[in-house]
Short mmCIF file of C-alpha atoms in Angstrom, two decimals:
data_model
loop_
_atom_site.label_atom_id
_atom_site.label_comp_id
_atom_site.label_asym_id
_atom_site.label_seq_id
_atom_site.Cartn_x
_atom_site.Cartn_y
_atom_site.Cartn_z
CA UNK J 27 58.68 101.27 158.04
CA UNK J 28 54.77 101.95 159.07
CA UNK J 29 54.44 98.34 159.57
CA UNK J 30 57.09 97.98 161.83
CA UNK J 31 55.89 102.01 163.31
CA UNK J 32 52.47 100.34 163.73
CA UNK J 33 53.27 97.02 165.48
CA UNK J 34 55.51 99.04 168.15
CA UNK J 35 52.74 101.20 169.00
CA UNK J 36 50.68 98.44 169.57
CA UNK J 37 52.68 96.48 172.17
CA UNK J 38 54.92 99.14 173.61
CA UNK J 39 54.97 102.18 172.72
CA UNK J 40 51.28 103.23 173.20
CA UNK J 41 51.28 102.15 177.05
CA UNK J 42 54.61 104.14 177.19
CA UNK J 43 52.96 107.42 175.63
CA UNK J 44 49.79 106.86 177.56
CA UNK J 45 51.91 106.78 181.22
CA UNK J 46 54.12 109.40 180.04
CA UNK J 47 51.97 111.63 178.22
CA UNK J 48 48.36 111.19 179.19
CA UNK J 49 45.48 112.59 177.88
CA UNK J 50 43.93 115.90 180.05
CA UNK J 51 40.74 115.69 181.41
CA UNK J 52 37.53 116.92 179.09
CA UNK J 53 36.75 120.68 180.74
CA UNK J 54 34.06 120.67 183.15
CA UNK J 55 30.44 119.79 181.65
CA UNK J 56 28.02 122.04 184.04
CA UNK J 57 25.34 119.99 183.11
CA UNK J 58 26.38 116.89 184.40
CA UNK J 59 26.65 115.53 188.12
CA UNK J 60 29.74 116.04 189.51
CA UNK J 61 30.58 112.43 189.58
CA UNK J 62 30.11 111.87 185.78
CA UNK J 63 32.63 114.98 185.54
CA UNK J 64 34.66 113.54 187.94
CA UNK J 65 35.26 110.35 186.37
CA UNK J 66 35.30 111.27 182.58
CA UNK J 67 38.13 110.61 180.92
CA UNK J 68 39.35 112.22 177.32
CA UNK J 69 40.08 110.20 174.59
CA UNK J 70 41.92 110.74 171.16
CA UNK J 71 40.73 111.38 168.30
CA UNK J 72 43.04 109.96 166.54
CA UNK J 73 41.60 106.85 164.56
CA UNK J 74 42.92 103.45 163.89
CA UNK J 75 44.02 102.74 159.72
CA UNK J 76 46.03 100.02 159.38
CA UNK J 77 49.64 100.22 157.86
CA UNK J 78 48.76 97.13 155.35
CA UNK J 79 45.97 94.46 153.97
CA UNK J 80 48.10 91.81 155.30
CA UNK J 81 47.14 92.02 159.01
CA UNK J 82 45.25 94.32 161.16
CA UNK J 83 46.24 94.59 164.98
CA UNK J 84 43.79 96.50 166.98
CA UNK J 85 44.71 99.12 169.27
CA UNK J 86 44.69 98.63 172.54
CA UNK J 87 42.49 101.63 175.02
CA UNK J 88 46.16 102.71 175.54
CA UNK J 89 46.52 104.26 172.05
CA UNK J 90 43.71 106.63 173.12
CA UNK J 91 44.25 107.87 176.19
CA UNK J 92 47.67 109.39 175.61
CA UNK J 93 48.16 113.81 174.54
CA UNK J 94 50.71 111.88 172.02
CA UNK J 95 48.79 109.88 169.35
CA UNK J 96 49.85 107.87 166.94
CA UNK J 97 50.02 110.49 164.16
CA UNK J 98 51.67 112.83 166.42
CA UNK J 99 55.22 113.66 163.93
CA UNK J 100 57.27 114.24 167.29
CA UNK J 101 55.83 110.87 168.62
CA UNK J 102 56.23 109.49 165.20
CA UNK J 103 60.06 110.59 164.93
CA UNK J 104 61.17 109.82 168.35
CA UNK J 105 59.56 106.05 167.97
CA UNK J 106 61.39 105.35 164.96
CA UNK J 107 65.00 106.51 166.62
CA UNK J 108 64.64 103.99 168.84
CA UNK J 109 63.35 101.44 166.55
CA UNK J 110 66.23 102.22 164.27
CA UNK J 111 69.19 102.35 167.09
CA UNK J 112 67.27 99.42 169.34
CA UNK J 113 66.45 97.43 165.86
CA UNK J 114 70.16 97.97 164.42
CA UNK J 115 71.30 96.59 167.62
CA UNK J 116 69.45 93.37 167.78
CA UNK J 117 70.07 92.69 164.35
CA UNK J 118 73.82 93.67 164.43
CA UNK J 119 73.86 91.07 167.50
CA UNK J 120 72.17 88.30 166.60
CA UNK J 121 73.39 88.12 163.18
CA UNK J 122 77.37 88.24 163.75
CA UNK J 123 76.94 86.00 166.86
CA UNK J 124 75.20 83.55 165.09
CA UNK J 125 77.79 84.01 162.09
CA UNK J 126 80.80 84.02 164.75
CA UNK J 127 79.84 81.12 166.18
CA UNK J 128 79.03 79.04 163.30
CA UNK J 129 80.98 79.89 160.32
CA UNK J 130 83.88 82.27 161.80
CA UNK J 131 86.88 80.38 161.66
CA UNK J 132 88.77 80.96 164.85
CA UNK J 133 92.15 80.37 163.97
CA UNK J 134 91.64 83.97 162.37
CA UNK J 135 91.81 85.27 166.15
CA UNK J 136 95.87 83.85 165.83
CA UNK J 137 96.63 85.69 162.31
CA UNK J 138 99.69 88.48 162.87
CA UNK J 139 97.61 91.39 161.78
CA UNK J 140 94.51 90.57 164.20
CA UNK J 141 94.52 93.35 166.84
CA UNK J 142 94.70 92.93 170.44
CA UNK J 143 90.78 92.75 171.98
CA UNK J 144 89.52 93.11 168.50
CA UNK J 145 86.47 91.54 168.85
CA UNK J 146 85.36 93.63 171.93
CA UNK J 147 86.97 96.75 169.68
CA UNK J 148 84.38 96.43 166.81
CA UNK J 149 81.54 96.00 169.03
CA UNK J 150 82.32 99.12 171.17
CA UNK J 151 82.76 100.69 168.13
CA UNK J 152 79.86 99.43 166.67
CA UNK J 153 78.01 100.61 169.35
CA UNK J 154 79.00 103.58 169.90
CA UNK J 155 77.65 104.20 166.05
CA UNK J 156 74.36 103.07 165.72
CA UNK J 157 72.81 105.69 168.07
CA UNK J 158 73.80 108.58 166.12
CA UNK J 159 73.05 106.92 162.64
CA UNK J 160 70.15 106.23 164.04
CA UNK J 161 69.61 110.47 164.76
CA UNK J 162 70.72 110.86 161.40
CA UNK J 163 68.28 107.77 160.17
CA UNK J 164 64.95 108.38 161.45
CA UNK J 165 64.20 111.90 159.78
CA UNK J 166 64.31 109.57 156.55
CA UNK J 167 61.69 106.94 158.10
CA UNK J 168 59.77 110.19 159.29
CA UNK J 169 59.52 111.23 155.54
CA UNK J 170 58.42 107.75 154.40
CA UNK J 171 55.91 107.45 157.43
CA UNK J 172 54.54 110.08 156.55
CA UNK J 173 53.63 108.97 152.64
CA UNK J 174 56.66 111.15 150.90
CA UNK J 175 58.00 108.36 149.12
CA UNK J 176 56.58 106.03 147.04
CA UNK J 177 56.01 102.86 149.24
CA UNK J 178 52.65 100.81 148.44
CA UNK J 179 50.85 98.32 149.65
CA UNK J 180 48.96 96.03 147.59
CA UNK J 181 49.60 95.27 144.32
CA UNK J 182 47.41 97.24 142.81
CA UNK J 183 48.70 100.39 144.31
CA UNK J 184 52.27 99.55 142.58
CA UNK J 185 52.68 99.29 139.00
CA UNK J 186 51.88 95.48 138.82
CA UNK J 187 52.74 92.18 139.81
CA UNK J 188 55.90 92.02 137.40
CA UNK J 189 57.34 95.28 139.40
CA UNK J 190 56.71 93.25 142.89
CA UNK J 191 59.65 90.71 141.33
CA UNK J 192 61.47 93.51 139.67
CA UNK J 193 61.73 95.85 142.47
CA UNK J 194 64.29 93.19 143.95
CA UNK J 195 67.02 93.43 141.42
CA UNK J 196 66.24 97.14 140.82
CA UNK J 197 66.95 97.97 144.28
CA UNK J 198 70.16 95.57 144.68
CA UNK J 199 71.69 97.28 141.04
CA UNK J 200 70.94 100.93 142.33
CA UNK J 201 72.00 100.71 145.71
CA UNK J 202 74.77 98.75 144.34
CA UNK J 203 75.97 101.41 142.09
CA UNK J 204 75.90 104.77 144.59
CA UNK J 205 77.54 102.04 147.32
CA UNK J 206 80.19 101.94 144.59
CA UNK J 207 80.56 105.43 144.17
CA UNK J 208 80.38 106.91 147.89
CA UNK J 209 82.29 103.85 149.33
CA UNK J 210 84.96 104.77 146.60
CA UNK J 211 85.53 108.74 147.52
CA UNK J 212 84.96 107.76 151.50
CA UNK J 213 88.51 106.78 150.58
CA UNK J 214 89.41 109.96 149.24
CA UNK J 215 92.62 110.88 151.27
CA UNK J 216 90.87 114.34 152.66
CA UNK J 217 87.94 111.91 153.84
CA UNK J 218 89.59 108.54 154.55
CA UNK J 219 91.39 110.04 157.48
CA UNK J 220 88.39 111.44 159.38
CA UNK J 221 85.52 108.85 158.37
CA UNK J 222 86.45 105.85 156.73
CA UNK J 223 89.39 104.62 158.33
CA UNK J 224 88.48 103.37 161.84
CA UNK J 225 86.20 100.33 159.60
CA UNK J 226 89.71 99.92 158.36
CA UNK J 227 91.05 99.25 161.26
CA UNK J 228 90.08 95.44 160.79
CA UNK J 229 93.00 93.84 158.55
CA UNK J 230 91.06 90.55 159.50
CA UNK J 231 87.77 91.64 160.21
CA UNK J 232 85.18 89.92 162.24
CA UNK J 233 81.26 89.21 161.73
CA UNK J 234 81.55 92.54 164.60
CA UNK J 235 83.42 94.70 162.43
CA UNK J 236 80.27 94.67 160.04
CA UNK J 237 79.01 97.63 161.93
CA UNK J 238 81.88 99.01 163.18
CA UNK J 239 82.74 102.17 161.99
CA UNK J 240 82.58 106.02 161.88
CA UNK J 241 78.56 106.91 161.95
CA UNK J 242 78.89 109.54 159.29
CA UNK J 243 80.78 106.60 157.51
CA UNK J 244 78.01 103.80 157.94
CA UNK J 245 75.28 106.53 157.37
CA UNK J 246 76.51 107.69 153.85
CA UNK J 247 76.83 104.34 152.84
CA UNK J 248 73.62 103.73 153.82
CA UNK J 249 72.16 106.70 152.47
CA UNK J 250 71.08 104.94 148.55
CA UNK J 251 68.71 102.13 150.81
CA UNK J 252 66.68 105.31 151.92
CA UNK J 253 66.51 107.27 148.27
CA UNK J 254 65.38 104.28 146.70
CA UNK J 255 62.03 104.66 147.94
CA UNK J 256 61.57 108.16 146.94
CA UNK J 257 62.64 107.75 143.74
CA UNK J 258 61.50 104.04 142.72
CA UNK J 259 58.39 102.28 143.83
CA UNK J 260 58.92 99.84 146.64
CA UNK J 261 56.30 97.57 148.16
CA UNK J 262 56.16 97.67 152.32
CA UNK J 263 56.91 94.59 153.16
CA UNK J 264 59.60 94.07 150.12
CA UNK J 265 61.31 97.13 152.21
CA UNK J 266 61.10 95.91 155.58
CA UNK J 267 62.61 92.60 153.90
CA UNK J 268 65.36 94.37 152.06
CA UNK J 269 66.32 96.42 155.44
CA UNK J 270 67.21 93.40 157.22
CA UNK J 271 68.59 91.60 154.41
CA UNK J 272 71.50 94.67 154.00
CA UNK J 273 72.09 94.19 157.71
CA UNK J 274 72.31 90.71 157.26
CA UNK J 275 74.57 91.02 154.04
CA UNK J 276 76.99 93.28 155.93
CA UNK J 277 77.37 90.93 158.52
CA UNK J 278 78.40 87.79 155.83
CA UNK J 279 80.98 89.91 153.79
CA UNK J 280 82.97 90.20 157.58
CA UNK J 281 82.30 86.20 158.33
CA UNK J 282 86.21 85.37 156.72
CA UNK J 283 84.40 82.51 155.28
CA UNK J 284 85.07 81.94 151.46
CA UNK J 285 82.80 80.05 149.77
CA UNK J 286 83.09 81.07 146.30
CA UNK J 287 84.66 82.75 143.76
CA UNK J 288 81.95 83.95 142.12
CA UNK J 289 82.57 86.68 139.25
CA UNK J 290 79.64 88.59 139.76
CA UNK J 291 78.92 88.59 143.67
CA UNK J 292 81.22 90.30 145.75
CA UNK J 293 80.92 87.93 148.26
CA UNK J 294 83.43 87.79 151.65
CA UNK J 295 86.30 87.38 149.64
CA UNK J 296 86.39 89.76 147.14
CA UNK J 297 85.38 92.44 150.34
CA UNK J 298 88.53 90.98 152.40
CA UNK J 299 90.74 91.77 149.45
CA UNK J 300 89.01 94.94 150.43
CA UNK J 301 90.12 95.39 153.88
CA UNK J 302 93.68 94.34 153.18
CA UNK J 303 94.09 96.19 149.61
CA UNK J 304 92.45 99.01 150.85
CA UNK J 305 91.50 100.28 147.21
CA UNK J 306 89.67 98.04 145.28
CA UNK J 307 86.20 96.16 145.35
CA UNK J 308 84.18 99.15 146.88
CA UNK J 309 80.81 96.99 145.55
CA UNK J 310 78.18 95.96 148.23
CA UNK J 311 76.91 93.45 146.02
CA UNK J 312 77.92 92.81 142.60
CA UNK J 313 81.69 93.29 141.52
CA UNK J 314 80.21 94.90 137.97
CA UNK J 315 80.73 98.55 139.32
CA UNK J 316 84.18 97.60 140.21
CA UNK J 317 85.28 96.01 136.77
CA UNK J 318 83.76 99.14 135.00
CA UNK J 319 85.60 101.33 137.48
CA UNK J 320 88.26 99.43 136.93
CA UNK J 321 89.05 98.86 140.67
CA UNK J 322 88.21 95.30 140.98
CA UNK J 323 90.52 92.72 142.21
CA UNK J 324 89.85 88.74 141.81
CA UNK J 325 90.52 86.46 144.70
CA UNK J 326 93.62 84.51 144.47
CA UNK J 327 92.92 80.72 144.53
CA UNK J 328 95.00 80.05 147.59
CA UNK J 329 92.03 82.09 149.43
CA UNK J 330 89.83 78.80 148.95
CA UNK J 331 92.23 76.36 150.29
CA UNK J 332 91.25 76.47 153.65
CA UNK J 333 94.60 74.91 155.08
CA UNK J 334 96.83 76.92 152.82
CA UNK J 335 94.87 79.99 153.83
CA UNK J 336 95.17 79.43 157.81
CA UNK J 337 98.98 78.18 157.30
CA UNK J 338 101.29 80.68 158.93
CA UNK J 339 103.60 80.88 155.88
CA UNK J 340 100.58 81.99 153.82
CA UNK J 341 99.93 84.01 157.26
CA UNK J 342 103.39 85.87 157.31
CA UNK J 343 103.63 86.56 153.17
CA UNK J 344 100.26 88.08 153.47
CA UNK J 345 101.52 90.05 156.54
CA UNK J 346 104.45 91.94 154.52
CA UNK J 347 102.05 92.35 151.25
CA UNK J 348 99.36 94.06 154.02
CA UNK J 349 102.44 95.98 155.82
CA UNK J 350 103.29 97.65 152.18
CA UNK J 351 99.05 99.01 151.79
CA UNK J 352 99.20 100.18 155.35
CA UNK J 353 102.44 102.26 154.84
CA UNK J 354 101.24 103.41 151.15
CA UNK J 355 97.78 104.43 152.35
CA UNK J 356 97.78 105.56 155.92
CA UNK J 357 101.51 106.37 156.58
CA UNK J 358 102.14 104.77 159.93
CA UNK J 359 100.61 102.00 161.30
CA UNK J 360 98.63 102.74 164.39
CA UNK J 361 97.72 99.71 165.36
CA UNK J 362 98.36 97.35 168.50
CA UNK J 363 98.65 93.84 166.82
CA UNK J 364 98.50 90.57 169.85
CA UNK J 365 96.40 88.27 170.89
CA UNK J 366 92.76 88.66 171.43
CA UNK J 367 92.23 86.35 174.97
CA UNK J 368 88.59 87.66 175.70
CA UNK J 369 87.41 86.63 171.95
CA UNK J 370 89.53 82.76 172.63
CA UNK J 371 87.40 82.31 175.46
CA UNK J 372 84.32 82.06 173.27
CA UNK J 373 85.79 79.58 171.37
#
């Protein structure tokens, strides 16, 4: 995250800190005329390293002049909550947009169990999230920023050029398997109730529920992407990578679109089966956690028979089989089922 830390500073944040927080004039020199005095100004000494070998941005005179430098930890941690609520935000919009628009299918928006103003439901709820994971978040970042974990740079700081390829699969399979495991008691009845359930609100979710839940929710879940450095190697720019890739991910598990039914990814389908079974396929990534926990559920083949799946008598049998989880896991059903006539108008 000192990569993305470092090219912030460079085109915003230091001009911020420098109007905000300037530097204090040098004390008075006796010696020297009163117009040198008069016109000195105090710079930082602070000095520039850069966060990798790939690139080096120069500072701008801005990163000097400010009583905040760049190594400042309050500076440090109040730059990364916003990169982390301002960065979730972009990411979280561009991606299910892009997803809504070209691979949603919209005669979801007429399925029974699709809530009234759903669409503008998840984002508000998304929304209404990300800035307190983000408070929760950035103490993390702080801690890697600050060289507590293990992230490297080059190659040769790591353990070798093998590990570059390996750390990929290592982090999928870890995070994978404490995704499994929190995702599984979030649905604990003591917890469900208070955390989990409003991202179960979304019997038909949308690329816009992908964020859409409790904070405390979306942070413990993403708690394992954050440990992984600290206990594992993990190369900078792999991480910044593998950040927006889980975003991403998120966002394509939501999309409704099935493409496959692959036994080892837990792809949109299996996670649908999710949302409407309530208790199986807890994975992120892989279903393997699920068959050893003995909690994972196959896709039926109707599911990849596009007309058969958007059919309203494949609509109303899946209505009574989702009416029976709802009853069995949250007791009543609070939800306000209709038409969603803002999200039609995107169409």
């Amino acid at each position: 995250m000192d990569i993305i830390l470092e090219l912030t500073d460079t085109f915003i944040a230091d001009y911020a800190y420098a109007y905000l927080f300037p530097a204090r004039l040098a004390p008075y020199d006796f010696p020297l005329a009163p117009a040198a005095n008069a016109s000195a100004q105090t710079f930082s000494t602070w000095t520039y390293k850069p966060a990798t070998q790939l690139f080096r941005v120069e500072p701008s005179q801005a990163a000097y002049t400010t009583s905040l430098p760049r190594d400042n930890p309050y500076r440090q941690l109040a730059t990364l909550y916003l990169i982390t609520w301002i960065f979730g935000i972009l990411v979280y919009f561009l991606f299910a947009t892009l997803s809504y628009y070209l691979i949603f299918d919209k005669r979801t928006l007429n399925h029974p169990r699709f809530i009234k103003n759903q669409i503008w439901l998840e984002i508000k709820q998304a929304n209404k999230s990300m800035p307190w994971m983000a408070v929760l978040t950035a103490p993390l970042f702080l801690l890697e920023v600050r060289g507590y974990g293990k992230l490297y740079d080059a190659t040769e700081e790591g353990p070798g050029w093998w590990y570059n390829i390996l750390q990929f699969p290592l982090f999928l399979l870890f995070t994978d398997c404490c995704i499994y495991w929190i995702h599984r008691y979030l649905h604990h009845p003591l917890i469900y109730k208070h955390l989990h359930k409003p991202h179960h609100k979304w019997i038909m979710p949308t690329p816009y529920a992908s964020h859409a839940f409790h904070p405390m929710d979306g942070f413990a879940q993403s708690l394992p992407y954050h440990i992984f450095p600290f206990i594992f190697p993990l190369q900078k720019t792999a991480y910044v990578a593998l950040f927006v890739f889980v975003n991403f991910w998120s966002i394509l598990i939501h999309d409704g679109e099935y493409l496959t039914n692959n036994p080892i990814v837990n792809g949109a389908a299996c996670h649908s089966l999710h949302h409407s079974r309530f208790e199986v396929n807890y994975g992120q990534f892989f279903t393997a956690f699920d068959r050893l926990g003995g909690t994972y559920r196959m896709p039926e083949s109707w599911m990849f028979e596009k007309e058969k799946k958007m059919s309203e008598k494949q609509w109303k049998k899946e209505s009574r089989t989702v009416d029976t989880f709802v009853k069995e896991i949250e007791g009543s059903d609070e939800r306000t089922y209709g038409p969603d006539l803002a999200a039609k108008k995107l169409k």
